[in-house]
Coordinates of C-alpha atoms and ligand atoms in Angstrom, one line a residue:
X37 CA 8.6 -15.2 -154.5
X38 CA 11.2 -15.1 -157.3
X39 CA 13.7 -18.0 -157.6
X40 CA 17.4 -17.4 -157.1
X41 CA 20.4 -19.5 -157.9
X42 CA 24.1 -18.8 -157.8
X43 CA 27.0 -21.2 -158.7
X44 CA 30.8 -21.1 -158.6
X45 CA 32.9 -24.1 -159.2
X46 CA 34.5 -26.4 -161.8
X47 CA 31.3 -27.1 -163.8
X48 CA 29.7 -25.1 -166.6
X49 CA 27.7 -22.5 -164.8
X50 CA 25.2 -21.8 -167.6
X51 CA 23.9 -25.3 -167.6
X52 CA 23.6 -25.4 -163.8
X53 CA 21.8 -22.0 -163.7
X54 CA 19.3 -22.9 -166.4
X55 CA 18.5 -26.3 -164.9
X56 CA 18.3 -24.7 -161.5
X57 CA 15.9 -22.0 -162.7
X58 CA 13.7 -24.6 -164.3
X59 CA 13.3 -26.2 -160.9
X60 CA 12.8 -22.9 -159.2
X61 CA 10.3 -21.6 -161.7
X62 CA 7.3 -22.3 -159.5
X63 CA 8.5 -19.4 -157.3
X64 CA 7.9 -16.9 -160.0
X65 CA 7.6 -17.3 -163.7
X66 CA 7.0 -14.1 -165.6
X67 CA 10.7 -13.6 -166.7
X68 CA 14.1 -15.0 -166.1
X69 CA 17.7 -14.1 -166.5
X70 CA 21.3 -15.2 -165.9
X71 CA 24.6 -13.4 -165.5
X72 CA 27.9 -15.3 -166.1
X73 CA 31.4 -14.3 -165.2
X74 CA 33.5 -14.8 -168.3
X75 CA 37.2 -15.7 -168.5
X76 CA 38.2 -12.1 -169.0
X77 CA 36.1 -11.2 -165.9
X78 CA 33.5 -9.5 -168.1
X79 CA 30.0 -10.3 -167.1
X80 CA 27.6 -11.7 -169.7
X81 CA 23.9 -11.0 -169.2
X82 CA 20.9 -12.7 -170.7
X83 CA 17.3 -12.0 -169.7
X84 CA 14.0 -12.6 -171.2
X85 CA 10.3 -12.0 -170.4
X86 CA 8.3 -15.2 -170.1
X87 CA 9.2 -18.7 -168.9
X88 CA 12.7 -20.1 -168.3
X89 CA 12.1 -22.0 -171.6
X90 CA 12.3 -18.6 -173.5
X91 CA 15.6 -17.8 -171.7
X92 CA 17.0 -21.2 -172.5
X93 CA 16.1 -21.0 -176.1
X94 CA 17.6 -17.5 -176.3
X95 CA 20.8 -18.7 -174.7
X96 CA 21.0 -21.7 -177.1
X97 CA 20.9 -19.3 -180.0
X98 CA 23.9 -17.3 -178.7
X99 CA 27.6 -18.2 -179.1
X100 CA 28.6 -20.9 -176.7
X101 CA 29.8 -19.3 -173.5
X102 CA 32.1 -21.0 -171.1
X103 CA 31.9 -19.8 -167.6
X104 CA 32.3 -21.3 -164.1
X105 CA 30.4 -18.9 -162.0
X106 CA 27.1 -17.0 -162.3
X107 CA 23.8 -16.1 -160.9
X108 CA 20.2 -16.7 -162.2
X109 CA 16.7 -15.5 -161.3
X110 CA 13.1 -16.2 -162.1
X111 CA 10.9 -13.2 -161.4
X112 CA 7.4 -12.5 -159.9
X113 CA 6.9 -8.9 -160.8
X114 CA 6.4 -6.4 -158.0
X115 CA 7.9 -3.1 -159.2
X116 CA 7.5 -2.6 -163.0
X117 CA 5.8 -4.8 -165.5
X118 CA 6.9 -7.9 -167.2
X119 CA 9.7 -7.1 -169.7
X120 CA 13.2 -8.1 -170.6
X121 CA 14.5 -4.9 -169.1
X122 CA 12.8 -5.5 -165.7
X123 CA 14.0 -9.0 -165.6
X124 CA 17.0 -9.7 -163.3
X125 CA 20.0 -9.7 -163.1
X126 CA 20.5 -5.9 -163.0
X127 CA 23.9 -4.4 -163.8
X128 CA 25.3 -1.1 -162.5
X129 CA 29.0 -0.4 -163.1
X130 CA 31.0 -3.2 -161.6
X131 CA 28.0 -4.7 -159.8
X132 CA 25.6 -7.3 -161.2
X133 CA 22.8 -8.6 -158.8
X134 CA 19.6 -10.5 -158.5
X135 CA 17.1 -9.8 -155.8
X136 CA 14.1 -11.4 -154.1
X137 CA 11.9 -9.2 -151.9
X138 CA 10.9 -5.6 -151.8
X139 CA 13.1 -2.5 -151.0
X140 CA 10.5 -0.4 -149.3
X141 CA 12.5 2.8 -149.3
X142 CA 13.8 2.5 -152.8
X143 CA 12.2 5.8 -153.8
X144 CA 13.9 7.8 -151.1
X145 CA 17.2 6.1 -151.9
X146 CA 16.8 6.8 -155.6
X147 CA 16.8 10.5 -154.7
X148 CA 19.4 10.3 -152.0
X149 CA 22.0 8.7 -154.3
X150 CA 20.9 10.5 -157.5
X151 CA 20.5 7.4 -159.5
X152 CA 17.2 8.4 -161.3
X153 CA 18.9 9.1 -164.6
X154 CA 20.9 5.9 -164.6
X155 CA 17.9 3.5 -164.3
X156 CA 16.9 1.5 -167.3
X157 CA 14.2 -0.5 -165.5
X158 CA 11.3 0.3 -163.2
X159 CA 12.6 -2.1 -160.4
X160 CA 13.6 -1.4 -156.9
X161 CA 16.3 -4.0 -157.4
X162 CA 18.1 -1.9 -160.0
X163 CA 18.2 1.0 -157.5
X164 CA 20.0 -1.3 -155.1
X165 CA 22.5 -2.2 -157.8
X166 CA 23.4 1.4 -158.5
X167 CA 23.8 2.3 -154.9
X168 CA 26.0 -0.7 -154.3
X169 CA 28.1 0.3 -157.2
X170 CA 28.5 3.8 -155.7
X171 CA 29.5 2.4 -152.3
X172 CA 31.9 -0.1 -153.8
X173 CA 35.6 0.8 -153.5
X174 CA 37.2 -2.6 -154.1
X175 CA 36.0 -4.2 -150.9
X176 CA 32.7 -6.1 -151.5
X177 CA 32.1 -6.7 -147.8
X178 CA 32.4 -3.1 -146.8
X179 CA 30.1 -2.0 -149.7
X180 CA 27.4 -4.7 -148.9
X181 CA 27.5 -3.8 -145.2
X182 CA 26.8 -0.1 -146.1
X183 CA 24.1 -1.1 -148.5
X184 CA 22.4 -3.3 -145.8
X185 CA 22.4 -0.4 -143.4
X186 CA 20.5 1.7 -145.9
X187 CA 17.8 -0.8 -147.0
X188 CA 14.3 -1.1 -145.5
X189 CA 12.2 -4.1 -146.5
X190 CA 12.9 -7.7 -147.4
X191 CA 15.7 -8.9 -149.6
X192 CA 17.7 -11.9 -150.7
X193 CA 20.6 -10.7 -152.9
X194 CA 23.2 -12.6 -154.9
X195 CA 25.9 -10.2 -156.2
X196 CA 28.8 -10.5 -158.5
X197 CA 31.5 -7.8 -158.8
X198 CA 33.3 -7.5 -162.1
X199 CA 36.7 -7.3 -160.5
X200 CA 36.1 -10.3 -158.2
X201 CA 35.9 -13.2 -160.7
X202 CA 34.6 -16.5 -159.3
X203 CA 33.2 -15.0 -156.2
X204 CA 29.5 -14.6 -155.4
X205 CA 28.3 -12.6 -152.4
X206 CA 24.9 -12.9 -150.8
X207 CA 22.9 -11.3 -148.0
X208 CA 19.3 -11.6 -146.9
X209 CA 16.7 -10.1 -144.7
X210 CA 13.6 -12.2 -144.4
X211 CA 13.7 -13.6 -148.0
X212 CA 15.0 -17.1 -147.9
X213 CA 18.4 -18.3 -149.1
X214 CA 20.1 -21.7 -148.6
X215 CA 23.7 -22.5 -149.5
X216 CA 26.1 -25.4 -149.8
X217 CA 29.7 -26.1 -150.5
X218 CA 30.0 -29.4 -152.5
X219 CA 32.6 -31.4 -154.4
X220 CA 31.0 -30.0 -157.6
X221 CA 31.3 -26.3 -156.5
X222 CA 29.5 -23.9 -154.2
X223 CA 25.8 -23.2 -154.6
X224 CA 23.3 -20.7 -153.2
X225 CA 19.5 -20.7 -154.0
X226 CA 16.2 -19.5 -152.8
X227 CA 15.2 -23.0 -152.0
X228 CA 16.4 -26.5 -151.8
X229 CA 15.1 -27.9 -155.1
X230 CA 18.0 -26.2 -156.9
X231 CA 20.6 -27.7 -154.5
X232 CA 19.4 -31.3 -154.4
X233 CA 21.0 -32.5 -157.6
X234 CA 24.4 -31.6 -156.1
X235 CA 24.1 -32.2 -152.4
X236 CA 21.9 -33.3 -149.5
X237 CA 23.7 -31.1 -147.0
X238 CA 23.1 -27.4 -146.9
X239 CA 22.7 -24.5 -144.5
X240 CA 20.1 -21.7 -144.2
X241 CA 21.9 -18.4 -144.8
X242 CA 21.5 -16.5 -141.5
X243 CA 19.9 -13.1 -141.7
X244 CA 22.1 -10.1 -141.5
X245 CA 25.3 -12.0 -142.4
X246 CA 27.2 -11.8 -145.7
X247 CA 28.1 -15.1 -147.4
X248 CA 30.8 -15.3 -149.9
X249 CA 30.9 -18.3 -152.3
X250 CA 34.2 -19.4 -153.7
X251 CA 34.5 -22.6 -155.8
X252 CA 34.7 -25.0 -152.9
X253 CA 33.9 -22.9 -149.8
X254 CA 31.2 -20.7 -148.5
X255 CA 32.5 -18.1 -146.0
X256 CA 30.2 -16.4 -143.6
X257 CA 30.8 -12.8 -142.3
X258 CA 29.1 -10.8 -139.7
X259 CA 27.8 -7.3 -140.5
X260 CA 30.2 -5.8 -138.0
X261 CA 33.3 -6.5 -139.9
X262 CA 34.2 -9.8 -138.2
X263 CA 34.4 -13.3 -139.5
X264 CA 31.5 -15.3 -138.2
X265 CA 32.7 -17.7 -135.5
X266 CA 29.5 -19.7 -135.5
X267 CA 29.2 -21.4 -138.9
X268 CA 25.5 -22.1 -139.5
X269 CA 24.1 -25.5 -138.6
X270 CA 24.5 -28.0 -141.5
X271 CA 21.2 -29.6 -142.3
X272 CA 20.3 -32.7 -144.3
X273 CA 17.5 -32.9 -146.8
X274 CA 15.1 -35.6 -146.0
X275 CA 13.6 -36.1 -149.5
X276 CA 15.3 -37.0 -152.8
X277 CA 15.2 -35.5 -156.2
X278 CA 12.4 -37.9 -157.3
X279 CA 10.1 -36.0 -154.9
X280 CA 10.6 -32.8 -156.9
X281 CA 10.1 -34.4 -160.3
X282 CA 6.8 -35.2 -162.1
X283 CA 7.6 -38.9 -162.3
X284 CA 5.3 -39.7 -165.2
X285 CA 2.4 -37.5 -164.1
X286 CA 1.4 -34.8 -166.6
X287 CA 1.4 -32.1 -163.8
X288 CA 2.9 -31.7 -160.4
X289 CA -0.6 -31.0 -159.0
X290 CA -1.9 -34.4 -160.1
X291 CA 1.2 -36.1 -158.7
X292 CA 0.8 -34.2 -155.4
X293 CA -2.8 -35.1 -155.2
X294 CA -1.8 -38.8 -155.6
X295 CA 0.9 -38.4 -152.9
X296 CA -1.6 -37.4 -150.2
X297 CA -2.2 -40.8 -148.6
X298 CA 1.5 -41.4 -148.2
X299 CA 2.1 -37.8 -146.9
X300 CA -0.6 -38.4 -144.4
X301 CA 1.0 -41.6 -143.1
X302 CA 4.4 -40.0 -143.0
X303 CA 3.0 -37.1 -140.9
X304 CA 0.9 -39.2 -138.5
X305 CA 2.5 -42.5 -137.9
X306 CA 5.9 -41.4 -136.4
X307 CA 3.8 -39.5 -133.8
X308 CA 1.6 -42.3 -132.6
X309 CA 2.5 -43.9 -129.4
X310 CA 0.3 -46.6 -127.8
X311 CA -2.6 -45.4 -130.0
X312 CA -2.5 -41.7 -129.0
X313 CA -0.6 -38.7 -130.4
X314 CA 2.8 -38.1 -128.8
X315 CA 5.0 -35.2 -129.7
X316 CA 8.0 -36.0 -127.5
X317 CA 10.3 -36.5 -130.5
X318 CA 9.2 -33.0 -131.8
X319 CA 10.2 -31.5 -128.4
X320 CA 6.6 -30.2 -128.0
X321 CA 5.8 -30.2 -124.3
X322 CA 2.3 -30.9 -123.0
X323 CA 2.5 -27.8 -120.8
X324 CA 1.8 -25.6 -123.8
X325 CA -1.5 -27.3 -124.3
X326 CA -2.3 -27.3 -120.6
X327 CA -1.3 -23.7 -119.8
X328 CA -3.3 -21.8 -122.4
X329 CA -6.8 -20.4 -122.2
X330 CA -7.3 -19.7 -125.9
X331 CA -5.9 -20.7 -129.2
X332 CA -5.1 -18.2 -132.0
X333 CA -4.6 -19.8 -135.5
X334 CA -2.8 -17.6 -138.0
X335 CA -2.1 -18.4 -141.7
X336 CA -2.8 -17.4 -145.3
X337 CA -4.7 -19.0 -148.1
X338 CA -5.0 -22.7 -148.1
X339 CA -3.2 -23.0 -144.7
X340 CA -5.8 -20.6 -143.3
X341 CA -8.6 -22.8 -144.6
X342 CA -6.9 -25.7 -142.8
X343 CA -7.1 -23.6 -139.6
X344 CA -10.9 -23.0 -140.2
X345 CA -11.5 -26.7 -140.4
X346 CA -9.5 -27.2 -137.2
X347 CA -11.4 -24.6 -135.3
X348 CA -14.8 -26.2 -136.3
X349 CA -13.5 -29.6 -135.1
X350 CA -11.7 -28.6 -132.0
X351 CA -13.5 -25.8 -130.3
X352 CA -16.5 -27.9 -129.4
X353 CA -14.1 -30.5 -127.9
X354 CA -11.7 -28.2 -126.1
X355 CA -14.3 -25.7 -125.0
X356 CA -11.9 -22.8 -125.2
X357 CA -12.0 -19.9 -127.7
X358 CA -10.2 -20.8 -131.0
X359 CA -9.8 -17.9 -133.4
X360 CA -8.6 -18.1 -136.9
X361 CA -7.0 -15.0 -138.5
X362 CA -5.8 -14.2 -142.0
X363 CA -2.1 -13.3 -141.3
X364 CA -2.1 -10.1 -143.4
X365 CA -5.0 -8.8 -141.3
X366 CA -3.9 -10.1 -138.0
X367 CA -1.2 -7.5 -137.4
X368 CA -3.7 -4.6 -137.9
X369 CA -6.6 -5.9 -135.9
X370 CA -5.1 -5.3 -132.5
X371 CA -5.5 -9.0 -131.5
X372 CA -6.5 -9.9 -128.0
X373 CA -3.7 -12.4 -127.4
X374 CA -1.3 -12.7 -124.4
X375 CA 0.9 -15.1 -122.5
X376 CA -2.0 -17.4 -122.0
X377 CA -2.5 -17.8 -125.7
X378 CA -1.2 -20.7 -127.8
X379 CA -0.6 -19.2 -131.3
X380 CA -0.6 -21.9 -134.0
X381 CA 1.1 -20.6 -137.1
X382 CA 0.5 -22.7 -140.3
X383 CA 2.6 -22.4 -143.4
X384 CA 3.7 -24.9 -146.0
X385 CA 6.7 -22.9 -147.1
X386 CA 7.5 -21.4 -143.7
X387 CA 8.4 -18.2 -145.6
X388 CA 5.1 -16.4 -146.2
X389 CA 6.0 -12.9 -145.1
X390 CA 2.5 -12.0 -143.7
X391 CA 2.5 -15.2 -141.6
X392 CA 6.0 -14.5 -140.4
X393 CA 5.1 -10.9 -139.4
X394 CA 2.1 -12.3 -137.5
X395 CA 4.3 -14.8 -135.7
X396 CA 6.6 -12.0 -134.6
X397 CA 3.6 -10.1 -133.3
X398 CA 2.4 -13.1 -131.4
X399 CA 5.9 -13.3 -129.7
X400 CA 5.7 -9.6 -128.8
X401 CA 2.4 -10.2 -127.1
X402 CA 4.0 -13.0 -125.0
X403 CA 2.1 -15.9 -126.6
X404 CA 3.6 -19.3 -127.0
X405 CA 4.0 -20.1 -130.7
X406 CA 3.7 -23.5 -132.3
X407 CA 4.4 -23.7 -136.1
X408 CA 2.9 -26.3 -138.4
X409 CA 5.4 -26.1 -141.3
X410 CA 6.4 -28.3 -144.2
X411 CA 9.8 -26.9 -145.1
X412 CA 12.6 -27.8 -142.7
X413 CA 14.7 -24.9 -141.4
X414 CA 12.4 -22.3 -142.9
X415 CA 12.2 -18.9 -141.2
X416 CA 8.8 -19.6 -139.5
X417 CA 10.1 -22.9 -138.2
X418 CA 13.2 -21.3 -136.8
X419 CA 11.5 -18.4 -135.2
X420 CA 8.7 -20.3 -133.5
X421 CA 8.9 -21.7 -130.0
X422 CA 7.9 -25.2 -131.2
X423 CA 7.6 -26.8 -134.6
X424 CA 5.4 -29.6 -135.8
X425 CA 6.9 -30.5 -139.2
X426 CA 4.5 -32.0 -141.7
X427 CA 6.0 -34.5 -144.0
X428 CA 4.5 -33.8 -147.3
X429 CA 7.8 -33.6 -149.2
X430 CA 8.3 -30.7 -151.6
X431 CA 5.1 -29.2 -153.0
X432 CA 5.9 -27.8 -156.4
X433 CA 2.4 -27.0 -157.9
X434 CA 1.3 -23.5 -156.9
X435 CA -2.1 -24.8 -155.9
X436 CA -1.6 -26.4 -152.5
X437 CA -3.0 -30.0 -152.2
X438 CA -0.9 -32.4 -150.1
X439 CA 0.3 -29.6 -147.8
X440 CA -3.4 -28.9 -146.9
X441 CA -4.1 -32.5 -146.0
X442 CA -1.1 -32.9 -143.8
X443 CA -1.7 -29.5 -142.2
X444 CA -5.2 -30.8 -141.3
X445 CA -3.6 -34.1 -140.0
X446 CA -1.2 -32.1 -137.9
X447 CA -4.0 -29.9 -136.5
X448 CA -6.2 -32.9 -135.7
X449 CA -3.4 -34.6 -133.9
X450 CA -2.5 -31.4 -132.0
X451 CA -6.2 -31.1 -131.0
X452 CA -6.4 -34.7 -129.9
X453 CA -3.3 -34.4 -127.7
X454 CA -4.6 -31.2 -126.3
X455 CA -8.0 -32.7 -125.5
X456 CA -6.1 -35.6 -123.8
X457 CA -3.9 -33.4 -121.6
X458 CA -6.8 -31.1 -120.7
X459 CA -8.9 -34.0 -119.7
X460 CA -11.5 -33.5 -122.4
X461 CA -10.6 -36.9 -123.9
X462 CA -9.9 -40.1 -122.2
X463 CA -7.2 -42.3 -123.6
X464 CA -9.8 -44.4 -125.2
X465 CA -11.4 -41.3 -126.8
X466 CA -8.0 -40.2 -128.1
X467 CA -7.3 -43.7 -129.5
X468 CA -10.7 -43.7 -131.2
X469 CA -10.1 -40.2 -132.7
X470 CA -6.7 -41.2 -134.1
X471 CA -8.0 -44.5 -135.5
X472 CA -10.7 -42.6 -137.4
X473 CA -8.0 -40.1 -138.7
X474 CA -6.1 -43.1 -140.0
X475 CA -9.3 -44.5 -141.6
X476 CA -9.5 -41.3 -143.6
X477 CA -6.4 -42.3 -145.6
X478 CA -7.9 -45.2 -147.5
X479 CA -10.9 -43.0 -148.1
X480 CA -8.6 -40.5 -149.9
X481 CA -7.3 -43.4 -152.0
X482 CA -10.8 -44.3 -152.9
X483 CA -11.5 -40.8 -154.3
X484 CA -8.2 -40.8 -156.2
X485 CA -9.5 -44.1 -157.8
X486 CA -12.7 -42.3 -158.9
X487 CA -10.9 -39.5 -160.7
X488 CA -12.5 -40.3 -164.1
X489 CA -15.9 -39.7 -162.6
X490 CA -14.8 -36.4 -161.1
X491 CA -13.3 -35.4 -164.4
X492 CA -16.8 -35.8 -166.0
X493 CA -18.3 -33.7 -163.3
X494 CA -15.7 -31.0 -163.8
X495 CA -16.6 -30.8 -167.5
X496 CA -20.0 -29.3 -166.4
X497 CA -18.4 -26.4 -164.7
X498 CA -16.1 -25.0 -167.3
X499 CA -18.7 -23.3 -169.5
X500 CA -19.8 -21.1 -166.6
X501 CA -17.9 -17.9 -165.6
X502 CA -19.1 -18.5 -162.0
X503 CA -19.4 -21.4 -159.6
X504 CA -20.6 -21.6 -156.0
X505 CA -19.6 -23.9 -153.2
X506 CA -22.0 -24.3 -150.4
X507 CA -22.1 -26.3 -147.1
X508 CA -22.9 -25.8 -143.4
X509 CA -20.5 -26.1 -140.5
X510 CA -17.5 -28.2 -141.4
X511 CA -18.8 -28.5 -144.9
X512 CA -18.6 -24.8 -145.3
X513 CA -15.0 -24.8 -144.1
X514 CA -14.2 -27.4 -146.8
X515 CA -16.1 -25.3 -149.4
X516 CA -13.7 -22.3 -148.8
X517 CA -10.8 -24.4 -149.9
X518 CA -12.7 -25.9 -152.8
X519 CA -13.6 -22.4 -154.1
X520 CA -10.0 -21.2 -153.8
X521 CA -8.6 -24.2 -155.6
X522 CA -11.1 -23.8 -158.5
X523 CA -10.5 -20.0 -158.9
X524 CA -6.8 -20.1 -158.7
X525 CA -6.2 -22.7 -161.5
X526 CA -9.3 -22.5 -163.7
X527 CA -9.9 -18.7 -163.4
X528 CA -13.6 -19.5 -162.9
X529 CA -15.0 -17.0 -160.4
X530 CA -15.9 -19.2 -157.5
X531 CA -17.2 -18.4 -154.0
X532 CA -17.9 -20.4 -151.0
X533 CA -21.0 -19.7 -148.9
X534 CA -22.4 -21.0 -145.7
X535 CA -25.5 -22.7 -147.3
X536 CA -27.9 -21.0 -144.9
X537 CA -26.5 -17.6 -145.8
X538 CA -27.3 -17.7 -149.5
X539 CA -30.8 -16.4 -149.1
X540 CA -29.4 -13.2 -147.5
X541 CA -28.2 -11.9 -150.9
X542 CA -26.1 -14.3 -152.9
X543 CA -29.0 -16.4 -154.2
X544 CA -29.7 -13.4 -156.5
X545 CA -26.8 -14.7 -158.5
X546 CA -28.2 -18.2 -159.0
X547 CA -29.8 -18.6 -162.4
X548 CA -30.1 -21.4 -165.0
X549 CA -27.1 -23.7 -165.2
X550 CA -25.0 -21.9 -162.6
X551 CA -22.8 -24.6 -161.1
X552 CA -23.3 -25.1 -157.4
X553 CA -21.0 -27.6 -155.7
X554 CA -22.9 -28.6 -152.6
X555 CA -21.3 -30.5 -149.7
X556 CA -23.5 -32.3 -147.3
X557 CA -21.5 -34.7 -145.1
X558 CA -22.3 -33.5 -141.6
X559 CA -25.2 -35.4 -140.1
X560 CA -26.4 -32.7 -137.6
X561 CA -26.9 -30.1 -140.4
X562 CA -27.7 -32.5 -143.2
X563 CA -31.4 -31.9 -143.5
X564 CA -30.9 -28.1 -143.4
X565 CA -28.2 -28.3 -146.1
X566 CA -30.5 -30.3 -148.3
X567 CA -33.2 -27.7 -148.0
X568 CA -30.7 -25.0 -149.1
X569 CA -29.7 -27.2 -152.0
X570 CA -33.4 -27.4 -153.0
X571 CA -33.6 -23.6 -152.9
X572 CA -30.8 -23.2 -155.5
X573 CA -32.0 -26.1 -157.5
X574 CA -35.4 -24.5 -157.8
X575 CA -33.7 -21.5 -159.3
X576 CA -32.0 -23.5 -162.0
X577 CA -28.6 -24.2 -160.5
X578 CA -26.6 -27.2 -161.8
X579 CA -25.9 -29.2 -158.7
X580 CA -22.9 -31.3 -158.1
X581 CA -23.5 -32.9 -154.7
X582 CA -20.9 -34.4 -152.5
X583 CA -22.3 -36.8 -149.9
X584 CA -21.4 -39.9 -148.0
X585 CA -21.9 -43.3 -149.5
X586 CA -24.7 -44.1 -147.1
X587 CA -26.7 -40.9 -147.6
X588 CA -30.2 -41.3 -148.9
X589 CA -30.7 -38.6 -151.5
X590 CA -33.7 -37.9 -153.8
X591 CA -32.6 -38.6 -157.3
X592 CA -33.9 -35.3 -158.6
X593 CA -32.0 -33.2 -156.0
X594 CA -28.7 -33.2 -157.8
X595 CA -27.5 -33.3 -161.4
X596 CA -24.4 -35.2 -160.4
X597 CA -23.7 -37.0 -157.2
X598 CA -20.1 -37.7 -156.0
X599 CA -20.1 -40.2 -153.2
X600 CA -17.4 -40.3 -150.6
X601 CA -16.6 -43.3 -148.2
X602 CA -18.4 -43.4 -144.9
X603 CA -15.8 -42.0 -142.6
X604 CA -16.8 -40.3 -139.3
X605 CA -18.2 -36.8 -139.8
X606 CA -15.2 -34.9 -138.5
X607 CA -12.9 -36.7 -141.0
X608 CA -14.9 -36.3 -144.2
X609 CA -12.6 -33.3 -145.1
X610 CA -9.9 -35.7 -146.2
X611 CA -11.8 -37.5 -149.0
X612 CA -13.7 -34.3 -149.8
X613 CA -10.4 -32.3 -150.2
X614 CA -9.2 -34.8 -152.7
X615 CA -12.5 -34.6 -154.7
X616 CA -12.4 -30.8 -154.7
X617 CA -8.8 -30.7 -155.7
X618 CA -9.6 -33.1 -158.6
X619 CA -12.6 -30.9 -159.7
X620 CA -10.3 -27.9 -159.9
X621 CA -7.5 -29.9 -161.6
X622 CA -9.8 -31.2 -164.3
X623 CA -11.5 -27.9 -164.9
X624 CA -8.1 -26.2 -165.4
X625 CA -7.0 -29.1 -167.7
X626 CA -10.3 -28.9 -169.8
X627 CA -9.7 -25.1 -170.2
X628 CA -6.2 -25.9 -171.4
X629 CA -4.6 -23.7 -168.7
X630 CA -1.3 -23.9 -167.0
X631 CA -2.3 -26.1 -164.1
X632 CA 1.0 -25.9 -162.1
X633 CA 1.8 -22.2 -162.8
X634 CA -1.5 -20.3 -162.8
X635 CA -1.3 -16.7 -163.9
X636 CA -0.2 -13.9 -161.5
X637 CA 0.6 -16.4 -158.7
X638 CA 3.8 -17.8 -157.2
X639 CA 4.4 -20.6 -154.8
X640 CA 6.0 -18.8 -151.9
X641 CA 4.6 -15.4 -151.1
X642 CA 7.5 -13.4 -149.6
X643 CA 6.2 -9.9 -150.2
X644 CA 3.5 -8.2 -148.1
Ligands
M6R1252 O1 3.5 -21.4 -147.7 P1 2.2 -21.0 -147.1 O2 1.4 -22.2 -146.6 O3 2.4 -20.0 -146.0 O4 1.3 -20.3 -148.2 C1 0.1 -19.8 -147.9 C2 -0.7 -19.5 -149.2 O5 0.0 -18.6 -150.0 C3 -1.0 -20.7 -150.0 O6 -1.6 -21.7 -149.2 C4 -1.9 -20.4 -151.2 O7 -3.1 -20.0 -150.8 C5 -2.0 -21.6 -152.1 N1 -1.4 -21.3 -153.4 C6 -3.3 -22.0 -152.5 O8 -3.4 -23.1 -153.2

């Protein structure tokens, strides 16, 4: 969470930092700040609660400041409320720093270093600034090493020292940082979007190393006082700046919904060989699919919902146990996994800390790990035994859309390959499965083309404080994601229920006009789902029904019917996902809310 940027070079730092922060704002948006190194080495600080726009307006009202190095931060509050004072950067003596992460032992350190009376904010980050200032005796590397040895928790720091003009130091543990030395100066950031305007080449700052940015070079030092011999691998960004812009769409979310068919193709097509999934170019060997006796899927939020769909599709085919765990719970449930387990870790960002911790636990248990990740070079991708990169391009809206579709595409392909190598599918079965997966892409386009109809349906939800999503089997797995999408951006309390479960309690909440979004696309449970819909209809619910084009439905059953193309039952999730995303989008829009940056959330969840 929190966006970080640092720059040193020939250009005006303030402009670069403010533009960079605008691009990073999706990582945290409750306050923002910058620190600039002035010509006389004095450090200028500007920080404001609220959006980067507030900070920018504030800076524009100040005297023009010329500076060629500085650091900037957008905050997602953890310790201390949203205020100018709690915004980063934090200054202590000669030290000015920004921080992403949580210092778990900050309380003990506050006492150990007697900094209580010096603190002007409630943040753990300011404690680190004061301790670093105490440790600093003119050698930044020595002081940072000592600080690192004291800290527990996760951190990505960018640090300026008043007597080291033009230099920016950084260190990280878990929290992501990428850096680049370019012809326009050296940059460091919490993610690539801030670097792309200046370079396509970057490296991931290795954990437990210190980097020092000077105007045209980024130096890397070990924590044991030596210069790092192994310079980190230089990586190339595989998307351009356009991908991180709205390109005429009013919101990133709508743009990303529209990008789904292309993202699906980009993820699937390079891995099709003679009509079947082939992961040779990913370096994923068939042995990992052959040699396991169970699959453990681990993820958070939307990624976890993709895992739920995958389990419902694949367990009946593979005939081995497939479990899905919420990453934040997984570590504490004493999971029954071992060397015969294939652990599939799903994460768009590849930085979600709960998911990362679960991955590490899976390794400790001896399991083989396969990550399904969107962000190249991210921590989860680097720490997993094998990686299946989805090719969604950057996802900027906090509400995940295209990342979900391509996670599903990846899981369907993995399942298909696994069924093939385990003899559950013939080559012909696998070809048929893949062909149906590809058929789902035009079905998604069809739904995008029906967005005006979906907008009208969404208008019926917004007056209600509650909404329910119901379905059976796979339709229930889709409902979970529909409910999450709606609640996170429209703030309507929405819950997903297995349709048959309603009568065991929840139906008490159904009264006149309560919106129920009912999904009935699975033939083998269709009749039973329809009965459950009748039960809520009889109690006054307002029914928005999602069914296939060819379904025969009594006209009085639903208040609104949204039809999806007739793709095979296991593949209806793709058009359904688009429809549910659009319902949430238009509900948020109709309520005049911030679609892309909903309250209290941030894109990348790097705190536990
Ligand atoms: O980056 P990850 O896929 O690991 O993120 C997991 C969740 O935080 C994420 O999917 C979240 O639930 C979305 N904001 C939902 O739209």
